Every structure is written in C-alpha cells, then in structure tokens.
Amino acid sequence: MSVAAEPVQLPLARPNVLDLAPLYEVLRREAPIAAATTPAGDPAWLVTRFTEVRDLLGDKRLGRSHPHPEQAARITTAAIQNGPSGNYDTEQADHTRMRRLLTPAFSAKRMRLLGDYVQRLVDGYVDQLVTDHAAAPDRVVDLRDGLAFPLPVSVICRLLGAPEQDRERFHGLSERMANYAIGADAERARAEFSEYMTGLVEAKRAEPGEDVISDLVRAQSADEAFDYAEMVRLCVGLLFAGHETTVNRIGLGTLFLLTHLDQWQALTADPDGRVNATVEEIMRLGAPGELGLLRYAHTDLDVAGVTIRRGDAVILSINAANRDASVYADAETFDPDRAERNHLGFGHGAHFCIGASLARTELRIVFATLARRLPGLRLACTLDELEVSPTLTGSLAALPVTW
Amino acid sequence: MKVSVDQDACVSSGQCALTADDVFDQRDSDGVVELLDANPPQQRLRDVQSAAAGCPAMAITVRP
Ligand code: HEM
Ligand code: HEM
Ligand code: SF4
C-alpha cells in the first residue's frame, strides 16, 4: 500500500524529544504533499519536502486567513494555530503594517546592542546555578528553571515593557493557550491573556515608555485602519512567540549537545569560533511541536503533482523539511560542521520570524557562556525520563543537569 | 567577490546584517537591506555566503 492511499493521521508521535517520527522520511520520498487528517479530525495537506515547504512559505497564493472562515478545516483544540486568523480581504495589508511596525524594534543592530544586557543576565543566571549546585546534596540543578526559562522571559519583558513579576502569570497563560489536551480551557486562556494585555496596553497609554507595546499603542491611535483588538492580539502574540520558542531551543540545544559529547567538547574548546554554527544546527534539528506552519490556499494551485483547492488547509512541516536527505547530507545527524548552512527553523518568506535576530543573539550568548563556564556539564537523567508538556511547542518540564 | 541584493524581494529580516555587518545594513525606516560593500574582501566569503544562504527571501546573490 502506498502511504498516500489513506490520509495520514496527525500528529505523528515522535520516539523522543530529539527525533521525528520515521514516517516523515517515507512521506518526503513518496508523498511530499500528502492528504492528512488534523488532530481536530479535519482534512489538510501535509507538506514534508524541503523544496515544497520553502516554496509554499514564499508563495503569496497561501495565507493565514480563509475566504470562509466558518468552513475552514480546524487543526487542533489549542487556542493558537487552531484555524484561520485574520481578515481575508485585508490580510496582506494588515500583515505589511504589522511588519513595518515591528521590524525596526527587532532589527539586527538593535539586537546586537542588546547583547551586553543579555550577557549580564546569562552571567547572573549561571552564577546562581553555580551557587545552587554547590548547595545541592546531589549536585543536580534544573537548567530549565535556572536559565532556559527566565532568560527569554526577562528579555522579552524588557523589550515589550511588560512587568517581569507577571511572568508566571503570562507563562501559565501561554502554556494553556498552546495546550491541545485541555479543549475549551485553551480558549479561556486566550481570553484571559487578552484581558491581561488590555490592562497593560491601557497602562502604557496613560504612561508611555521606551518599549514595543508603547510604540504599538501610539501607532494604533494614529491609524484608523489598525483596530484595537488586532493590536491586543499582536501584543499577546509577541509575548507568546517571544518566550516559549526560545525557552524550548535552549532546552533542546542543551540536550543535543549533552547527548553528543564530542560536539560539546568541541564547543568548550572554542566557544566563540563554534557557537554560531552550533546554534544553527540546533535551530535546524531542535524541533518541538509535531505539526508545522499552517496556511490556507487562497486560489487553486498545483504543486508536485497535487492539486490544492482554494480554502484547503496546508500544514508545512518545517521539522520534516529541515531533515530532508535530498538537501542535507546525513540529515538526521547533529553536525554543526555540515556544509549546508540554511534551514527553515525560523520560517521563510513574508512571515519569516521577526524575532530571529533576538533569538539568535540569546542562543549564541547562552551556549558560548555555558561552554566557557561549565565545560563539565552533563545530563542528570536519561532522555526518556524527561517530561514534555502536551503543547504545540512541546516544551520540557525540567532539565536536570550536573557537572 | 561580487555581492548584490534585491531590495524588492527583501522581507526586512535583518539576518544578513546579523551575519556580516560590514557588508549589509538595514534601512532605519523599514528594515530593508542596504548593501554597504558590493566587493567585500575574499576572506569574508564564508560569512557572506552564510548570509545569502540564510536570507529568507533569497534576495542576496554572491559571485565568488
Ligand atoms: C502574531 C502572530 C503570530 C506569531 C507571533 C506567531 C509565532 C509563531 C512562532 C514563533 C512559532 C514557532 C513555534 C515553535 O516552533 O516553537 C509558530 C508556530 C506556528 N504558528 Fe504561529 N504565529 C502567529 C500567528 C499564527 C497564525 C495566525 C497561525 C495560523 C493560522 C499560526 C500557526 C502556527 C503553526 C501551525 C505553528 C507550528 C506549531 C508546531 O510547530 O507544531 N501562527 N508561530
Ligand atoms: C528560537 C526561537 C524562535 C523560533 C524557533 C521562532 C520561530 C518562528 C517561526 C517558524 C515563525 C514563522 C511562523 C509562520 O510562518 O507562520 C515565526 C514567526 C514569528 N516570530 Fe518567531 N521564533 C523564535 C523567537 C521569536 C522571538 C524571540 C520573537 C520576539 C518577538 C518572535 C516573534 C515572531 C513573530 C512576531 C512572528 C510572526 C511573523 C509574521 O507573521 O510575519 N519569535 N517564528
Ligand atoms: S536577510 Fe534577506 S530578507 Fe533579511 S534583511 Fe537581509 S536581504 Fe532582506
């Protein structure tokens, strides 16, 4: 039987946090655009081959909105990426405005200037880990609670102007929003997050600061086409996208390095020389989440012998694309020295991650600092013992390490 | 080496400027790429090629 004969039921369970379901390899070869059934039970196309995933991410004939949202295929019961979003008629204009507003705040230059601040934060967290390590009877500390989580949260709070003492609150809300195992509660979390953000937005309106939320409040009041609800949604999106993702990559990157000790030792021997390539390899393979980026076709289109109809849901598996053996030599191997230097870990094309410079800055500083200061770092449990939460971003609940 | 950029294709991601800030910059107003050096020295080839490979709009061309 060909794999294409029956829709693929999503999500495809992974054997552990670092590897993908073996079926992806078969799909890439035999059915790079396969009929699938979403976790919510609706039909969608699952795209797994690098070339098609990249090309479709760059294709303006697909979007996040749907011509008839009420008829659109649903993806999951989580409150993000559960279905179409935005207004079909104004999607491009709305998106262009969003990018124009945010791009300057997240430019490479600004992020490089933020580097010293990030370095001081990382040094502070590592100091604390060293102290906790010395005090712990078993010499085990949790790198998630001690570094992977607080760092991206502090950084995004500072950029957005969100109070850091609220971090447990909005982290809890983010986790619930992205949770596909709790049904309607995910939607309730989204509503609560909007309420929280509305409060913050109004506080900024009364007392503007040098931060992204204040900038957005100013821009919204100056532009009639920019509606209030959309601004709030965007602020929630930034707080969400700005922390969960980076927390996960720090966790997964640590796991990749500590399960490939030759690579860890190479990094400790030359942190500055090797960290950039190491981070890119972490971005290529460090793929939490089991679905992909979601789009809806805005016209009929023919791709790789398949006809996708207007309105069809299309799930672009950047995880599968990043392990395509026709693009990467030894695609499943963690190898920072590989010749291929591109990946789709931050997406591609018009929606390419706005926070990529920020995330790269944080990840480079984290891994260079860990390699320099804790060269003897080791995992204090096995891969199978690590607990993963049932969210779209598949985050680690804890990361016990020792040295 | 010869470098060129396509400002119409650029999506203002800033990844080129992060990778090789002596060759690429971003316009302050909208983040669109600006070429600082169209003929960078040969020892910059690796970084410039990385920038081209990492550009999410495939807007950078490099001829070694
Ligand atoms: C301001 C708006 C948005 C932001 C900031 C945003 C940000 C992100 C980020 C950062 C990720 C990567 C998560 C990870 O792999 O760790 C992601 C994944 C995703 N996003 Fe969005 N997104 C936005 C809107 C949307 C919309 C409107 C949709 C769909 C209609 C969508 C669908 C998805 C999907 C399907 C994933 C992949 C989840 C997985 O890996 O399984 N996003 N988004
Ligand atoms: C390692 C960490 C991160 C990863 C892996 C990541 C990944 C992604 C991906 C895959 C997308 C594309 C979504 C799509 O095409 O539908 C995206 C979009 C986005 N990301 Fe990130 N991201 C990270 C960090 C951040 C940070 C720190 C921010 C901070 C503001 C951020 C803000 C955004 C925004 C606003 C979008 C939406 C862009 C758009 O729709 O035009 N991301 N991210
Ligand atoms: S990397 Fe490409 S898309 Fe991003 S700013 Fe440079 S040229 Fe533009």
Coordinates of C-alpha atoms and ligand atoms in Angstrom, one line a residue:
Chain A
M1 CA 0.0 0.0 0.0
S2 CA 1.3 3.4 -0.8
V3 CA 1.5 5.9 2.0
A4 CA -0.7 8.3 0.0
A5 CA -3.6 5.9 -0.2
E6 CA -5.0 6.9 3.2
P7 CA -4.9 10.3 4.9
V8 CA -2.1 10.5 7.4
Q9 CA -3.4 11.0 10.9
L10 CA -1.8 13.9 12.7
P11 CA 0.1 14.4 15.0
L12 CA 2.8 11.8 14.2
A13 CA 4.1 10.8 17.6
R14 CA 7.8 11.1 18.0
P15 CA 10.0 8.5 19.6
N16 CA 11.6 11.1 21.9
V17 CA 12.1 14.8 22.1
L18 CA 15.1 14.9 19.7
D19 CA 13.9 12.6 16.9
L20 CA 11.0 12.8 14.5
A21 CA 8.5 10.0 13.5
P22 CA 10.2 7.7 10.9
L23 CA 7.1 8.1 8.7
Y24 CA 8.3 11.6 7.7
E25 CA 11.2 10.0 5.8
V26 CA 8.7 7.9 3.8
L27 CA 6.4 10.8 3.1
R28 CA 9.2 13.0 1.8
R29 CA 10.2 10.3 -0.6
E30 CA 6.8 9.0 -1.7
A31 CA 4.2 11.7 -0.9
P32 CA 5.8 15.1 -0.3
I33 CA 2.3 16.6 -0.4
A34 CA 0.1 14.1 1.4
A35 CA -3.5 14.1 2.4
A36 CA -3.7 14.2 6.2
T37 CA -6.3 14.4 9.0
T38 CA -5.7 17.1 11.6
P39 CA -5.8 16.4 15.3
A40 CA -9.2 18.0 15.2
G41 CA -10.4 15.5 12.6
D42 CA -10.5 17.7 9.5
P43 CA -8.7 17.3 6.2
A44 CA -5.5 19.1 5.4
W45 CA -2.4 18.7 3.2
L46 CA 0.8 17.8 4.9
V47 CA 3.9 19.1 3.1
T48 CA 7.2 17.5 4.1
R49 CA 9.9 18.0 1.4
F50 CA 12.3 21.0 1.8
T51 CA 11.8 22.5 -1.7
E52 CA 8.0 22.4 -1.5
V53 CA 7.9 23.7 2.1
R54 CA 10.2 26.5 1.3
D55 CA 8.4 27.4 -1.9
L56 CA 5.0 27.4 -0.3
L57 CA 6.2 29.5 2.6
G58 CA 7.3 32.1 0.0
D59 CA 4.1 31.8 -2.1
K60 CA 1.6 34.6 -1.8
R61 CA -1.2 32.4 -3.0
L62 CA -1.4 31.0 0.5
G63 CA -2.3 32.9 3.7
R64 CA -3.3 32.6 7.3
S65 CA -6.8 33.8 6.6
H66 CA -9.6 31.8 4.9
P67 CA -12.2 33.0 2.4
H68 CA -15.0 31.4 4.5
P69 CA -13.5 31.0 8.0
E70 CA -16.6 29.1 9.3
Q71 CA -16.0 26.4 6.7
A72 CA -12.2 26.2 7.3
A73 CA -10.6 22.9 8.4
R74 CA -9.7 23.1 12.1
I75 CA -6.3 22.0 13.2
T76 CA -6.3 21.4 17.0
T77 CA -8.2 22.5 20.0
A78 CA -5.4 24.7 21.2
A79 CA -6.1 28.4 21.1
I80 CA -3.2 29.2 18.7
Q81 CA -3.0 27.8 15.2
N82 CA -6.3 26.1 15.6
G83 CA -7.7 27.5 12.4
P84 CA -7.7 30.6 10.2
S85 CA -6.9 34.0 11.5
G86 CA -7.2 37.5 10.2
N87 CA -9.4 39.0 7.7
Y88 CA -9.3 37.5 4.2
D89 CA -9.8 40.8 2.4
T90 CA -7.2 42.8 4.3
E91 CA -4.7 40.1 5.3
Q92 CA -1.8 41.4 3.2
A93 CA -2.3 45.0 4.2
D94 CA -2.6 44.1 7.9
H95 CA 0.5 41.9 7.7
T96 CA 2.5 44.6 6.0
R97 CA 1.5 47.1 8.6
M98 CA 2.5 44.6 11.4
R99 CA 5.9 44.0 9.8
R100 CA 6.5 47.7 9.3
L101 CA 5.7 48.5 12.9
L102 CA 7.8 45.8 14.4
T103 CA 10.8 45.4 12.1
P104 CA 12.7 48.5 13.4
A105 CA 12.3 47.4 17.1
F106 CA 13.8 43.9 16.3
S107 CA 16.5 45.0 13.8
A108 CA 19.9 43.2 13.8
K109 CA 21.5 46.4 15.0
R110 CA 19.2 46.9 18.0
M111 CA 19.6 43.2 18.9
R112 CA 23.4 43.5 18.8
L113 CA 23.2 46.4 21.1
L114 CA 21.1 44.3 23.5
G115 CA 23.9 41.8 23.5
D116 CA 25.7 43.2 26.6
Y117 CA 22.5 43.2 28.5
V118 CA 21.7 39.6 27.6
Q119 CA 25.3 38.6 28.6
R120 CA 24.9 40.2 32.0
L121 CA 21.6 38.3 32.5
V122 CA 23.2 35.0 31.5
D123 CA 26.2 35.5 33.7
G124 CA 23.8 36.2 36.6
Y125 CA 21.8 33.0 36.0
V126 CA 24.9 30.9 35.7
D127 CA 26.3 32.4 38.9
Q128 CA 23.1 31.3 40.6
L129 CA 23.3 27.8 39.1
V130 CA 26.8 27.5 40.4
T131 CA 25.7 28.5 43.9
D132 CA 22.7 26.1 43.8
H133 CA 24.9 23.4 42.5
A134 CA 27.3 23.8 45.5
A135 CA 24.4 23.7 47.9
A136 CA 22.5 20.7 46.4
P137 CA 23.3 17.4 48.2
D138 CA 23.1 15.5 44.8
R139 CA 24.8 18.4 42.9
V140 CA 21.9 18.4 40.4
V141 CA 20.3 21.7 39.3
D142 CA 17.5 22.4 36.9
L143 CA 18.7 24.3 33.8
R144 CA 15.2 25.0 32.7
D145 CA 14.1 26.9 35.8
G146 CA 17.6 28.4 36.3
L147 CA 18.3 29.6 32.8
A148 CA 16.3 28.4 29.8
F149 CA 13.0 29.9 31.1
P150 CA 13.9 33.1 32.9
L151 CA 16.3 34.5 30.3
P152 CA 14.0 34.8 27.3
V153 CA 11.2 35.9 29.6
S154 CA 13.3 38.7 31.1
V155 CA 14.5 39.8 27.6
I156 CA 11.0 39.9 26.0
C157 CA 9.6 41.7 29.1
R158 CA 12.2 44.4 28.8
L159 CA 11.6 44.8 25.1
L160 CA 7.9 44.9 25.3
G161 CA 7.8 46.8 28.6
A162 CA 5.8 44.1 30.4
P163 CA 6.4 43.8 34.2
E164 CA 8.7 40.9 34.9
Q165 CA 6.9 40.0 38.1
D166 CA 3.9 38.9 36.0
R167 CA 6.0 36.3 34.2
E168 CA 4.5 33.2 35.9
R169 CA 1.1 34.5 35.0
F170 CA 1.6 35.0 31.3
H171 CA 3.7 31.9 31.1
G172 CA 0.9 29.9 32.5
L173 CA -1.5 31.6 30.1
S174 CA 0.8 30.8 27.1
E175 CA 1.1 27.2 28.1
R176 CA -2.6 26.8 28.4
M177 CA -3.2 28.6 25.1
A178 CA -0.8 26.2 23.3
N179 CA -2.2 23.1 25.0
Y180 CA -4.2 20.8 22.8
A181 CA -5.1 18.4 25.6
I182 CA -7.4 20.7 27.5
G183 CA -10.1 21.7 25.0
A184 CA -12.1 24.8 25.8
D185 CA -9.8 25.9 28.5
A186 CA -7.2 26.9 25.9
E187 CA -9.8 29.4 24.5
R188 CA -10.4 30.7 28.0
A189 CA -6.7 31.2 28.5
R190 CA -6.6 33.2 25.3
A191 CA -9.4 35.4 26.6
E192 CA -7.7 35.9 29.9
F193 CA -4.4 36.8 28.1
S194 CA -6.2 39.4 26.1
E195 CA -7.7 40.8 29.2
Y196 CA -4.3 41.0 30.9
M197 CA -2.8 42.6 27.8
T198 CA -5.6 45.1 27.6
G199 CA -4.8 46.2 31.1
L200 CA -1.1 46.6 30.2
V201 CA -1.9 48.5 27.0
E202 CA -4.0 50.9 28.9
A203 CA -1.3 51.4 31.5
K204 CA 1.1 52.2 28.6
R205 CA -1.3 54.6 27.1
A206 CA -1.5 56.5 30.4
E207 CA 2.3 56.3 30.9
P208 CA 4.2 55.5 27.7
G209 CA 7.7 54.1 27.9
E210 CA 10.6 53.2 25.6
D211 CA 9.2 49.9 24.6
V212 CA 7.4 48.0 21.9
I213 CA 3.9 48.0 23.5
S214 CA 4.1 51.8 23.9
D215 CA 5.1 52.1 20.2
L216 CA 2.2 49.9 19.2
V217 CA -0.3 51.9 21.3
R218 CA 0.9 55.1 19.7
A219 CA 0.7 53.6 16.2
Q220 CA -2.8 52.2 16.8
S221 CA -4.2 55.6 17.9
A222 CA -2.7 57.3 14.9
D223 CA -4.1 54.8 12.3
E224 CA -7.8 54.2 11.8
A225 CA -7.3 51.0 9.9
F226 CA -5.4 49.5 12.8
D227 CA -8.1 48.2 15.2
Y228 CA -7.8 47.8 18.9
A229 CA -8.5 44.1 19.1
E230 CA -5.8 43.4 16.5
M231 CA -3.3 45.4 18.4
V232 CA -4.0 43.5 21.6
R233 CA -3.8 40.2 19.6
L234 CA -0.4 41.3 18.3
C235 CA 0.9 42.1 21.8
V236 CA -0.3 38.7 23.0
G237 CA 1.4 37.1 20.0
L238 CA 4.7 38.8 20.7
L239 CA 4.7 37.9 24.4
F240 CA 3.9 34.3 23.4
A241 CA 6.2 34.0 20.5
G242 CA 9.0 35.8 22.3
H243 CA 9.4 33.4 25.1
E244 CA 8.1 29.8 24.6
T245 CA 10.1 29.3 21.4
T246 CA 13.4 30.4 22.8
V247 CA 13.0 28.6 26.1
N248 CA 12.5 25.4 24.0
R249 CA 15.5 25.9 21.8
I250 CA 17.8 26.5 24.8
G251 CA 16.5 23.3 26.4
L252 CA 16.7 21.2 23.2
G253 CA 20.1 22.7 22.3
T254 CA 21.4 21.6 25.7
L255 CA 20.1 18.2 25.1
F256 CA 21.6 17.9 21.6
L257 CA 25.0 18.9 22.9
L258 CA 24.9 16.8 26.1
T259 CA 23.9 13.7 24.1
H260 CA 26.7 14.4 21.6
L261 CA 29.6 14.9 23.9
D262 CA 32.1 15.2 21.1
Q263 CA 30.2 18.3 19.9
W264 CA 30.0 19.7 23.4
Q265 CA 33.8 19.2 23.9
A266 CA 34.5 20.9 20.5
L267 CA 32.3 23.8 21.6
T268 CA 34.1 24.1 25.0
A269 CA 37.4 24.1 23.3
D270 CA 36.5 27.1 21.0
P271 CA 33.2 28.7 22.2
D272 CA 33.4 31.9 20.1
G273 CA 34.6 30.1 17.0
R274 CA 32.0 27.4 17.0
V275 CA 28.9 28.9 18.7
N276 CA 27.2 30.3 15.6
A277 CA 27.3 27.1 13.6
T278 CA 26.3 25.2 16.7
V279 CA 23.2 27.4 17.2
E280 CA 22.2 27.0 13.5
E281 CA 22.4 23.2 13.8
I282 CA 20.3 23.4 17.0
M283 CA 17.8 25.5 15.0
R284 CA 17.7 23.0 12.2
L285 CA 17.1 19.9 14.3
G286 CA 15.7 21.3 17.5
A287 CA 12.1 20.9 16.6
P288 CA 9.5 20.7 19.2
G289 CA 5.9 20.5 18.1
E290 CA 4.5 17.8 15.9
L291 CA 2.6 19.8 13.2
G292 CA 4.0 22.6 11.2
L293 CA 3.2 26.1 9.9
L294 CA -0.4 26.5 8.9
R295 CA -1.7 28.2 5.8
Y296 CA -4.9 28.2 3.7
A297 CA -4.8 28.2 -0.1
H298 CA -6.3 31.4 -1.5
T299 CA -6.6 30.0 -5.0
D300 CA -6.3 26.5 -6.6
L301 CA -2.7 25.6 -7.1
D302 CA -0.8 22.6 -8.5
V303 CA 2.3 21.6 -6.6
A304 CA 4.4 18.4 -7.1
G305 CA 1.6 16.7 -8.9
V306 CA -1.1 17.5 -6.4
T307 CA -4.0 20.0 -6.8
I308 CA -4.6 22.0 -3.7
R309 CA -8.1 23.7 -3.8
R310 CA -8.9 27.2 -2.7
G311 CA -9.7 27.1 1.0
D312 CA -7.7 23.9 1.7
A313 CA -5.6 23.8 4.9
V314 CA -1.9 23.3 4.2
I315 CA 0.5 22.2 7.0
L316 CA 4.1 23.0 6.1
S317 CA 6.3 20.7 8.2
I318 CA 9.5 22.8 8.7
N319 CA 10.7 20.0 11.0
A320 CA 10.5 17.4 8.2
A321 CA 11.9 19.8 5.6
N322 CA 14.9 20.5 7.9
R323 CA 15.8 16.8 7.8
D324 CA 15.3 16.3 4.1
A325 CA 18.1 13.9 2.9
S326 CA 17.9 15.4 -0.6
V327 CA 19.1 18.7 0.9
Y328 CA 21.3 17.7 3.9
A329 CA 24.0 15.1 4.0
D330 CA 23.3 12.7 6.9
A331 CA 20.3 14.8 7.6
E332 CA 19.4 13.2 10.9
T333 CA 22.9 13.7 12.4
F334 CA 23.6 16.6 14.7
D335 CA 26.7 18.1 12.9
P336 CA 27.5 21.8 13.3
D337 CA 30.3 21.4 10.8
R338 CA 28.0 20.5 7.9
A339 CA 28.4 22.3 4.6
E340 CA 24.7 23.3 4.3
R341 CA 24.0 26.5 6.1
N342 CA 20.3 27.2 5.6
H343 CA 17.3 25.8 7.4
L344 CA 13.6 26.7 7.8
G345 CA 13.7 26.8 11.6
F346 CA 12.6 30.5 11.6
G347 CA 10.3 30.0 8.7
H348 CA 10.8 31.6 5.2
G349 CA 9.5 34.4 3.1
A350 CA 7.0 37.0 4.2
H351 CA 6.3 35.6 7.7
F352 CA 9.9 34.9 8.5
C353 CA 10.4 35.2 12.3
I354 CA 10.6 38.8 13.4
G355 CA 12.4 37.7 16.5
A356 CA 15.1 35.8 14.7
S357 CA 17.9 38.3 15.4
L358 CA 16.8 38.4 19.0
A359 CA 16.6 34.6 19.3
R360 CA 20.0 34.1 17.6
T361 CA 21.6 36.7 19.9
E362 CA 20.2 34.9 23.0
L363 CA 21.1 31.4 21.9
R364 CA 24.6 32.4 20.9
I365 CA 25.3 34.0 24.2
V366 CA 23.7 31.1 26.2
F367 CA 25.7 28.4 24.6
A368 CA 29.0 30.3 24.4
T369 CA 28.7 31.1 28.1
L370 CA 27.7 27.6 29.2
A371 CA 30.7 26.2 27.2
R372 CA 33.1 28.6 28.8
R373 CA 31.9 28.5 32.4
L374 CA 30.5 24.9 32.8
P375 CA 32.6 22.8 30.5
G376 CA 32.0 19.7 32.6
L377 CA 28.2 19.9 32.1
R378 CA 26.3 16.6 31.9
L379 CA 22.7 15.5 31.8
A380 CA 21.5 14.2 35.2
C381 CA 18.8 11.9 33.7
T382 CA 18.2 9.9 30.6
L383 CA 16.3 11.3 27.5
D384 CA 13.3 9.0 28.3
E385 CA 13.0 10.4 31.8
L386 CA 12.4 14.0 30.5
E387 CA 8.9 15.1 30.8
V388 CA 7.3 17.0 27.9
S389 CA 4.2 19.1 28.2
P390 CA 1.4 18.5 25.7
T391 CA 1.6 21.9 24.0
L392 CA 2.2 22.8 20.4
T393 CA 5.6 24.0 21.3
G394 CA 6.3 20.7 23.2
S395 CA 8.4 22.2 26.0
L396 CA 10.4 20.4 28.5
A397 CA 9.0 20.5 32.1
A398 CA 12.5 20.3 33.6
L399 CA 16.1 19.8 32.5
P400 CA 18.2 18.3 35.3
V401 CA 22.0 18.7 34.8
T402 CA 25.1 18.4 36.9
W403 CA 28.9 18.9 36.5
Chain B
M1 CA 33.8 38.6 -4.7
K2 CA 30.7 40.5 -6.0
V3 CA 27.5 40.9 -3.9
S4 CA 24.2 42.2 -5.0
V5 CA 20.8 42.5 -3.2
D6 CA 17.2 42.7 -4.4
Q7 CA 15.5 45.3 -2.2
D8 CA 12.1 44.5 -3.7
A9 CA 12.3 40.9 -2.7
C10 CA 13.8 41.6 0.8
V11 CA 11.4 40.9 3.8
S12 CA 13.5 43.0 6.3
S13 CA 14.5 40.1 8.4
G14 CA 17.9 41.6 9.2
Q15 CA 19.6 38.2 9.1
C16 CA 22.3 39.4 6.6
A17 CA 23.2 42.3 8.9
L18 CA 23.4 40.0 11.9
T19 CA 25.8 37.7 10.0
A20 CA 28.0 40.2 8.2
D21 CA 27.5 43.8 9.4
D22 CA 30.4 45.1 7.4
V23 CA 28.7 44.1 4.2
F24 CA 24.9 44.5 4.9
D25 CA 22.8 47.0 6.8
Q26 CA 19.1 47.7 7.2
R27 CA 17.3 50.9 6.4
D28 CA 16.2 52.5 9.7
S29 CA 12.7 53.3 8.4
D30 CA 11.6 49.8 7.2
G31 CA 14.5 47.4 7.8
V32 CA 15.0 46.8 4.1
V33 CA 18.6 45.6 3.2
E34 CA 21.2 48.1 2.2
L35 CA 24.5 47.0 0.7
L36 CA 27.5 48.6 2.4
D37 CA 30.1 46.8 0.4
A38 CA 29.5 45.3 -3.1
N39 CA 33.0 44.0 -3.3
P40 CA 34.0 42.6 0.1
P41 CA 37.4 41.1 0.6
Q42 CA 37.8 37.4 -0.2
Q43 CA 38.2 36.4 3.5
R44 CA 34.6 37.5 4.1
L45 CA 33.4 34.9 1.6
R46 CA 32.2 32.4 4.2
D47 CA 30.1 34.9 6.2
V48 CA 28.7 36.5 3.1
Q49 CA 27.7 33.1 1.7
S50 CA 26.1 32.2 5.0
A51 CA 24.1 35.5 4.8
A52 CA 23.0 34.6 1.3
A53 CA 22.0 31.0 2.3
G54 CA 20.2 32.3 5.4
C55 CA 18.2 35.1 3.7
P56 CA 14.6 34.1 4.0
A57 CA 13.7 36.0 0.8
M58 CA 16.6 34.6 -1.4
A59 CA 17.4 38.3 -2.0
I60 CA 21.2 38.1 -1.9
T61 CA 23.4 37.0 -4.8
V62 CA 27.2 36.2 -4.3
R63 CA 29.7 35.6 -7.1
P64 CA 33.0 34.4 -5.6
Ligands
HEM1 C1 1.3 37.5 15.6 C2 1.0 36.3 15.2 C3 1.9 35.1 15.3 C4 3.1 34.9 15.8 C5 3.9 35.9 16.5 C6 3.4 33.5 15.6 C7 4.6 32.9 16.0 C8 4.9 31.6 15.9 C9 6.1 31.0 16.3 C10 7.2 31.8 17.0 C11 6.0 29.7 16.1 C12 7.1 28.7 16.3 C13 6.8 27.8 17.5 C14 7.9 26.8 17.7 O1 8.2 26.0 16.8 O2 8.5 26.8 18.8 C15 4.8 29.5 15.5 C16 4.4 28.3 15.1 C17 3.2 28.1 14.5 N1 2.3 29.0 14.2 FE1 2.3 31.0 14.6 N2 2.4 32.9 14.9 C18 1.4 33.8 14.7 C19 0.3 33.6 14.1 C20 -0.1 32.4 13.6 C21 -1.3 32.2 12.9 C22 -2.3 33.3 12.6 C23 -1.4 30.9 12.6 C24 -2.4 30.0 11.9 C25 -3.5 30.3 11.5 C26 -0.2 30.3 13.1 C27 0.2 28.9 13.0 C28 1.3 28.4 13.5 C29 1.6 27.0 13.4 C30 0.8 25.9 12.8 C31 2.8 26.8 14.1 C32 3.6 25.5 14.2 C33 3.3 24.8 15.5 C34 4.2 23.5 15.6 O3 5.4 23.6 15.5 O4 3.6 22.4 15.7 N3 0.6 31.2 13.7 N4 4.1 30.7 15.4
HEM2 C1 14.3 30.3 18.9 C2 13.3 31.0 19.0 C3 12.2 31.2 17.9 C4 11.8 30.3 16.9 C5 12.3 28.9 16.7 C6 10.8 31.1 16.1 C7 10.2 30.5 15.0 C8 9.3 31.2 14.2 C9 8.7 30.7 13.1 C10 8.9 29.3 12.5 C11 7.9 31.6 12.6 C12 7.1 31.6 11.3 C13 5.6 31.4 11.5 C14 4.9 31.2 10.2 O1 5.4 31.3 9.1 O2 3.6 31.0 10.3 C15 7.9 32.8 13.4 C16 7.2 33.9 13.3 C17 7.3 35.0 14.2 N1 8.1 35.1 15.3 FE1 9.5 33.8 15.9 N2 10.7 32.3 16.7 C18 11.5 32.4 17.7 C19 11.7 33.5 18.5 C20 10.9 34.7 18.4 C21 11.1 35.8 19.3 C22 12.1 36.0 20.4 C23 10.2 36.7 18.9 C24 10.0 38.1 19.5 C25 9.3 39.0 19.3 C26 9.4 36.2 17.7 C27 8.4 36.8 17.0 C28 7.8 36.3 15.9 C29 6.8 37.0 15.2 C30 6.1 38.3 15.5 C31 6.4 36.1 14.1 C32 5.3 36.4 13.1 C33 5.9 36.9 11.8 C34 4.9 37.1 10.7 O3 3.9 36.5 10.7 O4 5.2 37.9 9.8 N3 9.9 34.9 17.5 N4 8.9 32.5 14.4
SF4_3 S1 18.5 38.6 5.1 FE1 17.4 38.9 3.1 S2 15.3 39.4 3.7 FE2 16.6 39.7 5.6 S3 17.2 41.9 5.5 FE3 18.8 40.7 4.5 S4 18.2 40.8 2.3 FE4 16.4 41.4 3.5

